[in-house]
């Protein structure tokens, strides 16, 4: 039955139901007279929804035609009668909240359509079957609990009828069932016993599953307040509670609010001045337009979308020795999102491109959009989990539907069945992933060329290895054809993919067992000359096999004369078929001979006389589709075919390619796209979500509740999926989006659960407003910028946020207004004031940079680790997001967890946040920058400037006095005792090597540090010092023996050490490099190395405090191709005298300790910077009124 | 962000009840109502997610320390003696060989001796002779079951109750449910020397719970405080200057708040600065084991493991709710080969510290309300692993049967629960699945695991998903 969403919570009494029905009738009458009257509109809206079919995809939004009015009246009458008779609505509420959960949780497993076997013939998942009952009689007798079998069973009254069988229900649950039966067992469920139904009867009536209907803005009593339709909707509800809105916000704080709202940044003092000076009525509108036109807008709102898309630059946990952990394509997606928002790409197109850009006419750069699907966690490559993540982000992100619940069973509340889930699963299973280079103008030709050459080399290495290993593998699989045929008789013995087993080459590989299974299945779909006898005979039962087989074989021969492969026929005629094993043996022998014949140059004597029959058999073993070969595809798809060792070899080579793409300067941005597979498989339901337990096949299609049984027609169906999601007649998509936008502006959505619009979600605070916005949004061409304008221009948005401001503080009415509001609506759901907001992680960091004037507004490009020194000044949206090793500060400030689709961030207040404001380097640098910006000799002017920059206002006189006081105090405090770490043990330089003795003499520091390397100057090679260079793990010697490159470690105390590490010279060209380890005792080891690797390990080296160990590399005879890798690690093995740490491992790693000169700590705080720091840490800075 | 969105437990009782899924549970409700902080809902609330909260019913345990012997310690070499293996040494077992990750062969008797310990006579191997001295305080569950013989899913199952998808870890759930007893320290601390175990930070993830409930990893190899906790002290301002700064800050904030009285978030943030100021000292103190008497330091031993166990005790004592102590980076206990030497070395590192912690807690009167958990993600096979061209010298992974050791916090002492088969391959009697262990841990802390839920993605999630039974047999 109907429910007026959002207006009536709780149980209807008959009287109330009557009243409402009467209201409806009244509404209908009034409706004829004045369509603007809100109640009538609501009811008409509601009725029109009720009369629409659920299948919106075939039935586009229909208004309410006069012809429908008759049926509305009928509906009304029915409603009121029914309501009077059985209290259906209240009963249904009771059923939904108490009874259905019990049935679902405790009974459905054995007594519903989803049960593997329906126990006792009883189904409890429809009203009809429950009443009808099972083998023991009717399930319940309404109003007679004591006589109802169901109740007897749950009461454990009788020995032989105790349900649920193992653990009795709690007394509360039993009581609820009893009450329900005595109530007459109101039950909204429909469906007949013969059809598999979902427990979703009320989904038919769920407001969110019907198209939004734009009602005209309601009339309001308060005059002259409402400026926009939004205001009417909000005010109307306020008035109904006898509440009133708050006064307008002052203009200084208004520009702060809206600038943060659209940019996530504070307004500059200049912009504040312009706005304050502009007296024109359009000043605010102009401000909004300016903000929307700025690229800062896309950066802010792009990040909101990235929360939805669970954006990360890394894959999560991987075997990092054989897989690149960073995503190649993440930043291109991020930049695409920012750009799409800045150009106001219509939201429907925005979504379609993210789901199916590969199948649409679009710019090449738009392919990057598909990062939406491809940037999730990788779950060690387990496909069902990757697809699950994609289904989740897609359905919750765009439609507010929690489809992934149906991975294991039908959704318990929403109209999503397990079949629906696997229909979508099929769409993604039919898509495979690849990356596509995108145009990028900004790279030099030289860098591009280096990149391409490097890429080619690596790609070739991978392909060569793949071909080699695939052929080796195929040979082995072919030689075991008999075993693989035999495996088909015992398929259940092979583990599924979530059971990862280390296989030796001699093991039967489950992936090939399945590949054979598929191959045979395919051959069974039509008449297959080689395998038809196999299929026909395998179908027989084991009993009486010999006899049955003879008959079947004769029949097959007579029906398909000449079509059966000659050799197969000959062998079957000659052989004995006592059991299925014999059949396996016959085929095995046949394939063995084919194999022998192929590998021997001299054919065995006449063993295969029927030459014409050979090619078809040969094709089974050697053809391009042979089940003995791994299929075509990328390594992710292939990994299960190879055994561990090959997999690691291939993985390492693939990692080389990916890492090169990620790091090479000349590498273009890439899009991570899905493309359709050539021969998509139809997905099967995995029973209880277990891939090892496949059930029925399900076609690719959309959720049945919304789109009926229409199957997708083209390829994977992804484009059709995208179209259905972005369709104006999809009841959810526009609503979900406008709610997200509203949520970011107001801190709370009209719907409290932005990614769950399902049956169990709380209804929206303003249903008519939500519908109005959604309809307007679609009518405005899905323009986000228009939506922002609409919302921001409303007077609701421009309200004061302080609740203790009375309308008129001097009147009792004013005081009463606030008190009433707090009492009536403490959560401020009705928006009687604007909620105050706290800066989130991004706007906190961005504001620190903007406030101190240090912000770098460069857009786009690869992500930067924002908390590494030297600290980046780029906006936080460009920060590197490593979902596996997310720096603590992200978490501490409630950053969206990049593992999951995050509809709304948490908001916590913890001391670690305060520690950040007290002690973090970024704060100190910002405070210093602010202090340095002082331009006038006048203290007061400086102070004013500081307040204007950070707070958009001037300080009060009390604040000025307090500042003066603080400055005097601060000067009297001594400077801190620095705990700066001791100078690094490592130095980076060069020196001369004696060509004869190999001795190394002299040491000079390399003078310049550039980004990641020590070298001669800003450009490399340097005009004076040539090719000398040292990076964390690698380096390049200078041009001659006078310029060997030297990494030097100096002992901090007397001790004994050992040295570990690996030296490699990767290039085939040139003559390699010459390396040595030099201690005060002379050269202790040296290597001449060319296109090879070697361990550089030394043990038991005594060393005194201040003595050095040098790692020296020169260019050997000739300069050229001298890049080397060497990141030694020094481990202290001896104890330091009197070392209380005892056996603590102390080590110095060239890689980990590699430090730039920017590591140096900022200066200690002086009075100005200490003061500026406090302003940055203040609540006024962190909150937006 | 909406500062006054009522989404956080202490903020609003109703939303808290709903979020915790406790709204309907009468026990939970009653217990919650006792908590004055929650009763007054809006008025006194601050947004401090770590403030202490009451569970459904009074739990025996108030805090947890979990020694994670990662890699899979062999139960038949430690806590589950199987003399029958001797009889079949070098021969196939007279039972089905269960499928594990790698190939295994003949029965492989333990190279270690078992000894009856304590009055209860618990049999524990010589590897854990120190722990053996605590036998009368231990419950050994010998009938543990997990699902898969691979590290990654098993670590996830043990830590988060689910093998694959991102779900909150046990520590995150517990901290979410109970808050912390000391807001100056993180509520859930993870100690691991020298790097990450495999699966890395996923082992202590908060998933959909707020980030503050995620475990805070501390590389216990370090000793300098700056490396242990981020932003813990200032290199820029002396304590004197910092105090003056804070005084100024609080005056500014107070003035700002004058006209915004309704807003608890402002007050909460002001308080957090005072907490942070104190945290600087408190954290320094917590990690400074040199403040312990010499005798105590000796009890724990001088190595990294001794130090981290002692740090764990100091943290527990200071009110940290959940401490997880990992044996080390990667998976040290994963002895596919040479188990005789390697297990001896590993146990040699952690036996004394674990025993010391139990003894130390006991003498401080803390063992009764501290739950100590010792174990890995699974056990190892009683048969030897076949490695090409070598004599079997190690064991493969075994999720079918393994042991976990519990102590304190409301579990029995000197007790063995359940059993594996004659050879230790498979749990056969009173089987305890990992989900059951979780249900039991929550029970000991005062939670009904079926009612302790969190609403996410339209569904109420539980640590135990749809599984788990409290193992009554281990409760004291």
PDB file of C-alpha atoms in Angstrom, chain A residues 98 172 253 316-317 319 377 379-380 385 388 392 396 402 405 407 493 495 498-502 506-507 747-748 756 760 762 801-804 822 826-827 833 835-838 840 884-885 887-889 891 894 897 899-901 904-912 914-921 924 947 951 956 959 962 965-966 969-970 972-976 978-980 1141 1143-1145 1161-1165 1169-1171 1173-1175 1177-1180 1182-1183 1185, chain B residues 1-8 12 14 18-19 24 26 42 47-50 99-103 148-150 152 164-166 183-186 196 198-202 205-212 214-216 221-223 226 230-238 240-242 244-246 248-249 251-253 255-256 258-263 265-270 272-273 275-277 279-280 302-304 307 388 400 450 454-460:
ATOM      1  CA  UNK A  98       9.784  -6.913  12.589  1.00  0.00           C
ATOM      2  CA  UNK A 172      11.213 -11.104  21.458  1.00  0.00           C
ATOM      3  CA  UNK A 253      31.328  35.823   5.612  1.00  0.00           C
ATOM      4  CA  UNK A 316      46.652  -1.783  -2.984  1.00  0.00           C
ATOM      5  CA  UNK A 317      48.384  -4.959  -1.947  1.00  0.00           C
ATOM      6  CA  UNK A 319      53.260  -8.949  -5.003  1.00  0.00           C
ATOM      7  CA  UNK A 377      41.750  -2.211  -5.406  1.00  0.00           C
ATOM      8  CA  UNK A 379      42.681  -7.972  -4.704  1.00  0.00           C
ATOM      9  CA  UNK A 380      45.763  -9.796  -5.978  1.00  0.00           C
ATOM     10  CA  UNK A 385      36.510  -9.353  -6.379  1.00  0.00           C
ATOM     11  CA  UNK A 388      32.485  -6.738  -7.326  1.00  0.00           C
ATOM     12  CA  UNK A 392      29.681  -1.452  -6.153  1.00  0.00           C
ATOM     13  CA  UNK A 396      26.116   3.059  -5.327  1.00  0.00           C
ATOM     14  CA  UNK A 402      23.505  -1.264  -2.960  1.00  0.00           C
ATOM     15  CA  UNK A 405      24.761  -7.061  -1.376  1.00  0.00           C
ATOM     16  CA  UNK A 407      26.637 -11.134  -4.607  1.00  0.00           C
ATOM     17  CA  UNK A 493      38.497 -32.402  -7.478  1.00  0.00           C
ATOM     18  CA  UNK A 495      40.184 -26.293  -6.572  1.00  0.00           C
ATOM     19  CA  UNK A 498      40.268 -18.538  -4.396  1.00  0.00           C
ATOM     20  CA  UNK A 499      42.225 -21.549  -3.261  1.00  0.00           C
ATOM     21  CA  UNK A 500      45.665 -20.643  -4.426  1.00  0.00           C
ATOM     22  CA  UNK A 501      47.828 -23.685  -4.749  1.00  0.00           C
ATOM     23  CA  UNK A 502      51.470 -23.692  -5.674  1.00  0.00           C
ATOM     24  CA  UNK A 506      54.209 -31.917 -13.283  1.00  0.00           C
ATOM     25  CA  UNK A 507      50.863 -31.154 -11.651  1.00  0.00           C
ATOM     26  CA  UNK A 747      27.016  19.662   4.968  1.00  0.00           C
ATOM     27  CA  UNK A 748      24.109  17.263   4.977  1.00  0.00           C
ATOM     28  CA  UNK A 756      21.590   4.450  -0.411  1.00  0.00           C
ATOM     29  CA  UNK A 760      15.493   0.917   4.244  1.00  0.00           C
ATOM     30  CA  UNK A 762      15.362   7.260   5.775  1.00  0.00           C
ATOM     31  CA  UNK A 801      24.669  29.907  10.680  1.00  0.00           C
ATOM     32  CA  UNK A 802      24.661  31.130  14.255  1.00  0.00           C
ATOM     33  CA  UNK A 803      21.606  29.811  15.975  1.00  0.00           C
ATOM     34  CA  UNK A 804      21.751  32.195  18.899  1.00  0.00           C
ATOM     35  CA  UNK A 822      16.209  23.964  18.768  1.00  0.00           C
ATOM     36  CA  UNK A 826      17.648  20.007  16.889  1.00  0.00           C
ATOM     37  CA  UNK A 827      19.336  18.382  13.932  1.00  0.00           C
ATOM     38  CA  UNK A 833      19.784  28.005   9.854  1.00  0.00           C
ATOM     39  CA  UNK A 835      24.929  24.487   9.159  1.00  0.00           C
ATOM     40  CA  UNK A 836      28.443  25.505  10.043  1.00  0.00           C
ATOM     41  CA  UNK A 837      31.104  23.469   8.280  1.00  0.00           C
ATOM     42  CA  UNK A 838      34.627  22.497   9.173  1.00  0.00           C
ATOM     43  CA  UNK A 840      38.074  19.000   5.317  1.00  0.00           C
ATOM     44  CA  UNK A 884      48.117   0.843   0.900  1.00  0.00           C
ATOM     45  CA  UNK A 885      50.408   3.207   2.749  1.00  0.00           C
ATOM     46  CA  UNK A 887      50.209   8.689   5.377  1.00  0.00           C
ATOM     47  CA  UNK A 888      48.720   8.989   8.835  1.00  0.00           C
ATOM     48  CA  UNK A 889      47.811  12.621   8.388  1.00  0.00           C
ATOM     49  CA  UNK A 891      43.538   9.365   8.023  1.00  0.00           C
ATOM     50  CA  UNK A 894      39.168  11.897   7.828  1.00  0.00           C
ATOM     51  CA  UNK A 897      39.244   5.813   2.485  1.00  0.00           C
ATOM     52  CA  UNK A 899      39.583   1.361  -0.751  1.00  0.00           C
ATOM     53  CA  UNK A 900      35.867   1.888  -0.890  1.00  0.00           C
ATOM     54  CA  UNK A 901      33.299   4.109  -2.436  1.00  0.00           C
ATOM     55  CA  UNK A 904      30.286  11.080   2.825  1.00  0.00           C
ATOM     56  CA  UNK A 905      33.347  11.622   4.912  1.00  0.00           C
ATOM     57  CA  UNK A 906      33.450  11.002   8.593  1.00  0.00           C
ATOM     58  CA  UNK A 907      34.166  13.882  10.813  1.00  0.00           C
ATOM     59  CA  UNK A 908      36.158  13.255  13.912  1.00  0.00           C
ATOM     60  CA  UNK A 909      37.994  15.500  16.307  1.00  0.00           C
ATOM     61  CA  UNK A 910      41.117  13.886  17.680  1.00  0.00           C
ATOM     62  CA  UNK A 911      44.238  15.227  19.333  1.00  0.00           C
ATOM     63  CA  UNK A 912      46.388  14.021  16.438  1.00  0.00           C
ATOM     64  CA  UNK A 914      45.836  19.309  16.952  1.00  0.00           C
ATOM     65  CA  UNK A 915      49.332  17.828  17.007  1.00  0.00           C
ATOM     66  CA  UNK A 916      49.498  18.494  13.301  1.00  0.00           C
ATOM     67  CA  UNK A 917      48.646  22.161  13.885  1.00  0.00           C
ATOM     68  CA  UNK A 918      51.146  22.383  16.715  1.00  0.00           C
ATOM     69  CA  UNK A 919      54.146  20.595  15.292  1.00  0.00           C
ATOM     70  CA  UNK A 920      53.925  19.746  11.633  1.00  0.00           C
ATOM     71  CA  UNK A 921      56.441  21.146   9.259  1.00  0.00           C
ATOM     72  CA  UNK A 924      55.717  25.984  10.441  1.00  0.00           C
ATOM     73  CA  UNK A 947      43.600  39.208   9.667  1.00  0.00           C
ATOM     74  CA  UNK A 951      39.745  35.899   8.318  1.00  0.00           C
ATOM     75  CA  UNK A 956      39.212  44.147  17.029  1.00  0.00           C
ATOM     76  CA  UNK A 959      42.640  41.378  19.591  1.00  0.00           C
ATOM     77  CA  UNK A 962      46.294  40.779  22.956  1.00  0.00           C
ATOM     78  CA  UNK A 965      50.906  41.327  24.780  1.00  0.00           C
ATOM     79  CA  UNK A 966      51.762  38.045  23.097  1.00  0.00           C
ATOM     80  CA  UNK A 969      55.726  37.554  26.141  1.00  0.00           C
ATOM     81  CA  UNK A 970      57.059  35.531  23.273  1.00  0.00           C
ATOM     82  CA  UNK A 972      61.063  36.502  26.686  1.00  0.00           C
ATOM     83  CA  UNK A 973      60.833  32.777  25.906  1.00  0.00           C
ATOM     84  CA  UNK A 974      64.079  31.035  25.033  1.00  0.00           C
ATOM     85  CA  UNK A 975      64.470  29.290  21.670  1.00  0.00           C
ATOM     86  CA  UNK A 976      63.820  25.553  21.556  1.00  0.00           C
ATOM     87  CA  UNK A 978      66.688  21.493  18.467  1.00  0.00           C
ATOM     88  CA  UNK A 979      66.485  17.781  18.146  1.00  0.00           C
ATOM     89  CA  UNK A 980      67.663  17.953  14.572  1.00  0.00           C
ATOM     90  CA  UNK A1141      70.298  -0.780  22.967  1.00  0.00           C
ATOM     91  CA  UNK A1143      71.290  -6.126  20.080  1.00  0.00           C
ATOM     92  CA  UNK A1144      69.245  -3.582  18.220  1.00  0.00           C
ATOM     93  CA  UNK A1145      69.841  -3.849  14.522  1.00  0.00           C
ATOM     94  CA  UNK A1161      64.435  21.951   9.383  1.00  0.00           C
ATOM     95  CA  UNK A1162      62.791  25.338   9.089  1.00  0.00           C
ATOM     96  CA  UNK A1163      63.885  28.043  11.473  1.00  0.00           C
ATOM     97  CA  UNK A1164      62.529  28.056  15.018  1.00  0.00           C
ATOM     98  CA  UNK A1165      59.480  30.227  15.500  1.00  0.00           C
ATOM     99  CA  UNK A1169      55.490  33.248  13.098  1.00  0.00           C
ATOM    100  CA  UNK A1170      54.368  31.917  16.475  1.00  0.00           C
ATOM    101  CA  UNK A1171      51.459  34.323  16.313  1.00  0.00           C
ATOM    102  CA  UNK A1173      50.679  29.796  13.585  1.00  0.00           C
ATOM    103  CA  UNK A1174      47.972  30.337  16.154  1.00  0.00           C
ATOM    104  CA  UNK A1175      45.763  32.176  13.719  1.00  0.00           C
ATOM    105  CA  UNK A1177      45.242  26.834  14.102  1.00  0.00           C
ATOM    106  CA  UNK A1178      42.205  28.796  15.253  1.00  0.00           C
ATOM    107  CA  UNK A1179      38.611  27.734  14.967  1.00  0.00           C
ATOM    108  CA  UNK A1180      37.832  30.855  13.021  1.00  0.00           C
ATOM    109  CA  UNK A1182      39.014  26.090  10.396  1.00  0.00           C
ATOM    110  CA  UNK A1183      35.250  26.659  10.361  1.00  0.00           C
ATOM    111  CA  UNK A1185      30.005  30.113   9.220  1.00  0.00           C
TER     112      UNK A1185
ATOM    113  CA  UNK B   1      32.180  19.135   6.018  1.00  0.00           C
ATOM    114  CA  UNK B   2      29.220  19.284   8.264  1.00  0.00           C
ATOM    115  CA  UNK B   3      30.535  19.720  11.717  1.00  0.00           C
ATOM    116  CA  UNK B   4      27.145  19.324  13.257  1.00  0.00           C
ATOM    117  CA  UNK B   5      26.065  16.337  11.307  1.00  0.00           C
ATOM    118  CA  UNK B   6      24.953  14.011  14.013  1.00  0.00           C
ATOM    119  CA  UNK B   7      26.821  11.049  12.816  1.00  0.00           C
ATOM    120  CA  UNK B   8      29.152  10.391  15.595  1.00  0.00           C
ATOM    121  CA  UNK B  12      23.686  11.789  19.632  1.00  0.00           C
ATOM    122  CA  UNK B  14      19.827   7.855  18.877  1.00  0.00           C
ATOM    123  CA  UNK B  18      21.218   3.050  15.271  1.00  0.00           C
ATOM    124  CA  UNK B  19      24.730   2.964  13.957  1.00  0.00           C
ATOM    125  CA  UNK B  24      16.698  -2.731  19.453  1.00  0.00           C
ATOM    126  CA  UNK B  26      17.395  -4.203  25.282  1.00  0.00           C
ATOM    127  CA  UNK B  42      23.640  16.691  22.652  1.00  0.00           C
ATOM    128  CA  UNK B  47      33.188  15.021  19.017  1.00  0.00           C
ATOM    129  CA  UNK B  48      35.772  12.819  20.651  1.00  0.00           C
ATOM    130  CA  UNK B  49      35.428   9.395  19.099  1.00  0.00           C
ATOM    131  CA  UNK B  50      37.905   7.874  21.496  1.00  0.00           C
ATOM    132  CA  UNK B  99      44.956 -30.241   0.202  1.00  0.00           C
ATOM    133  CA  UNK B 100      47.222 -27.404   1.216  1.00  0.00           C
ATOM    134  CA  UNK B 101      49.197 -24.823  -0.677  1.00  0.00           C
ATOM    135  CA  UNK B 102      52.079 -27.050  -1.633  1.00  0.00           C
ATOM    136  CA  UNK B 103      52.805 -30.723  -1.884  1.00  0.00           C
ATOM    137  CA  UNK B 148      42.176 -21.331   3.073  1.00  0.00           C
ATOM    138  CA  UNK B 149      45.787 -22.443   3.129  1.00  0.00           C
ATOM    139  CA  UNK B 150      47.134 -19.113   1.836  1.00  0.00           C
ATOM    140  CA  UNK B 152      46.745 -13.330   2.513  1.00  0.00           C
ATOM    141  CA  UNK B 164      39.001 -10.523   0.692  1.00  0.00           C
ATOM    142  CA  UNK B 165      36.813  -7.459   0.868  1.00  0.00           C
ATOM    143  CA  UNK B 166      37.853  -4.416   2.890  1.00  0.00           C
ATOM    144  CA  UNK B 183      42.601  10.004  24.726  1.00  0.00           C
ATOM    145  CA  UNK B 184      46.186  11.153  24.829  1.00  0.00           C
ATOM    146  CA  UNK B 185      47.227   8.038  22.962  1.00  0.00           C
ATOM    147  CA  UNK B 186      45.854   6.276  19.919  1.00  0.00           C
ATOM    148  CA  UNK B 196      55.212  -4.457   7.491  1.00  0.00           C
ATOM    149  CA  UNK B 198      52.334  -9.118   4.344  1.00  0.00           C
ATOM    150  CA  UNK B 199      49.001  -7.514   3.467  1.00  0.00           C
ATOM    151  CA  UNK B 200      50.551  -4.540   5.166  1.00  0.00           C
ATOM    152  CA  UNK B 201      48.223  -1.923   6.615  1.00  0.00           C
ATOM    153  CA  UNK B 202      45.159  -3.908   5.579  1.00  0.00           C
ATOM    154  CA  UNK B 205      42.440  -1.230   8.568  1.00  0.00           C
ATOM    155  CA  UNK B 206      39.358   0.627   9.707  1.00  0.00           C
ATOM    156  CA  UNK B 207      37.693   0.198   6.296  1.00  0.00           C
ATOM    157  CA  UNK B 208      34.326   1.945   6.510  1.00  0.00           C
ATOM    158  CA  UNK B 209      34.756   2.934  10.139  1.00  0.00           C
ATOM    159  CA  UNK B 210      36.284   6.365  10.718  1.00  0.00           C
ATOM    160  CA  UNK B 211      40.016   6.579  10.122  1.00  0.00           C
ATOM    161  CA  UNK B 212      40.693   7.285  13.768  1.00  0.00           C
ATOM    162  CA  UNK B 214      42.558   2.339  12.241  1.00  0.00           C
ATOM    163  CA  UNK B 215      45.548   0.850  14.017  1.00  0.00           C
ATOM    164  CA  UNK B 216      48.474   3.215  14.419  1.00  0.00           C
ATOM    165  CA  UNK B 221      62.629  -1.262  15.870  1.00  0.00           C
ATOM    166  CA  UNK B 222      62.968   2.486  16.252  1.00  0.00           C
ATOM    167  CA  UNK B 223      63.667   4.115  19.521  1.00  0.00           C
ATOM    168  CA  UNK B 226      59.869  11.246  16.354  1.00  0.00           C
ATOM    169  CA  UNK B 230      54.017  11.694  13.792  1.00  0.00           C
ATOM    170  CA  UNK B 231      54.124  15.314  14.863  1.00  0.00           C
ATOM    171  CA  UNK B 232      54.713  14.298  18.445  1.00  0.00           C
ATOM    172  CA  UNK B 233      56.991  17.138  19.306  1.00  0.00           C
ATOM    173  CA  UNK B 234      58.039  20.496  18.128  1.00  0.00           C
ATOM    174  CA  UNK B 235      61.393  21.330  16.709  1.00  0.00           C
ATOM    175  CA  UNK B 236      60.244  24.884  16.348  1.00  0.00           C
ATOM    176  CA  UNK B 237      58.954  26.053  19.668  1.00  0.00           C
ATOM    177  CA  UNK B 238      60.053  25.486  23.234  1.00  0.00           C
ATOM    178  CA  UNK B 240      57.243  27.585  27.165  1.00  0.00           C
ATOM    179  CA  UNK B 241      56.422  29.270  23.882  1.00  0.00           C
ATOM    180  CA  UNK B 242      54.008  26.543  22.968  1.00  0.00           C
ATOM    181  CA  UNK B 244      51.818  30.729  25.527  1.00  0.00           C
ATOM    182  CA  UNK B 245      50.621  29.980  22.022  1.00  0.00           C
ATOM    183  CA  UNK B 246      48.002  27.618  23.323  1.00  0.00           C
ATOM    184  CA  UNK B 248      46.375  32.651  23.072  1.00  0.00           C
ATOM    185  CA  UNK B 249      44.644  30.107  20.886  1.00  0.00           C
ATOM    186  CA  UNK B 251      41.304  32.794  24.215  1.00  0.00           C
ATOM    187  CA  UNK B 252      40.701  33.388  20.535  1.00  0.00           C
ATOM    188  CA  UNK B 253      38.630  30.272  20.230  1.00  0.00           C
ATOM    189  CA  UNK B 255      35.780  34.499  21.902  1.00  0.00           C
ATOM    190  CA  UNK B 256      34.819  32.940  18.601  1.00  0.00           C
ATOM    191  CA  UNK B 258      30.776  33.201  22.412  1.00  0.00           C
ATOM    192  CA  UNK B 259      28.415  33.830  19.547  1.00  0.00           C
ATOM    193  CA  UNK B 260      28.218  30.182  18.533  1.00  0.00           C
ATOM    194  CA  UNK B 261      27.212  28.508  21.744  1.00  0.00           C
ATOM    195  CA  UNK B 262      25.212  25.811  20.059  1.00  0.00           C
ATOM    196  CA  UNK B 263      28.164  24.194  18.488  1.00  0.00           C
ATOM    197  CA  UNK B 265      32.372  20.829  17.497  1.00  0.00           C
ATOM    198  CA  UNK B 266      34.013  24.118  18.378  1.00  0.00           C
ATOM    199  CA  UNK B 267      34.367  23.099  21.982  1.00  0.00           C
ATOM    200  CA  UNK B 268      35.627  19.673  20.985  1.00  0.00           C
ATOM    201  CA  UNK B 269      38.326  21.117  18.848  1.00  0.00           C
ATOM    202  CA  UNK B 270      39.418  23.413  21.633  1.00  0.00           C
ATOM    203  CA  UNK B 272      41.697  18.495  21.412  1.00  0.00           C
ATOM    204  CA  UNK B 273      44.487  21.059  21.600  1.00  0.00           C
ATOM    205  CA  UNK B 275      44.839  16.852  24.820  1.00  0.00           C
ATOM    206  CA  UNK B 276      47.489  17.174  22.160  1.00  0.00           C
ATOM    207  CA  UNK B 277      49.616  19.303  24.396  1.00  0.00           C
ATOM    208  CA  UNK B 279      49.904  13.832  24.556  1.00  0.00           C
ATOM    209  CA  UNK B 280      53.356  15.131  23.738  1.00  0.00           C
ATOM    210  CA  UNK B 302      66.751  -7.040  26.148  1.00  0.00           C
ATOM    211  CA  UNK B 303      65.956  -7.764  22.523  1.00  0.00           C
ATOM    212  CA  UNK B 304      63.505  -6.066  20.224  1.00  0.00           C
ATOM    213  CA  UNK B 307      61.213  -4.145  24.309  1.00  0.00           C
ATOM    214  CA  UNK B 388      62.514 -31.097  -4.769  1.00  0.00           C
ATOM    215  CA  UNK B 400      42.167 -27.232   8.908  1.00  0.00           C
ATOM    216  CA  UNK B 450      25.234 -10.272  16.468  1.00  0.00           C
ATOM    217  CA  UNK B 454      27.696  -0.667  11.734  1.00  0.00           C
ATOM    218  CA  UNK B 455      25.542   0.649   8.956  1.00  0.00           C
ATOM    219  CA  UNK B 456      27.371   0.964   5.690  1.00  0.00           C
ATOM    220  CA  UNK B 457      26.228   0.728   2.099  1.00  0.00           C
ATOM    221  CA  UNK B 458      22.678   0.059   3.135  1.00  0.00           C
ATOM    222  CA  UNK B 459      23.536  -2.862   5.317  1.00  0.00           C
ATOM    223  CA  UNK B 460      24.418  -3.538   8.926  1.00  0.00           C
TER     224      UNK B 460
END
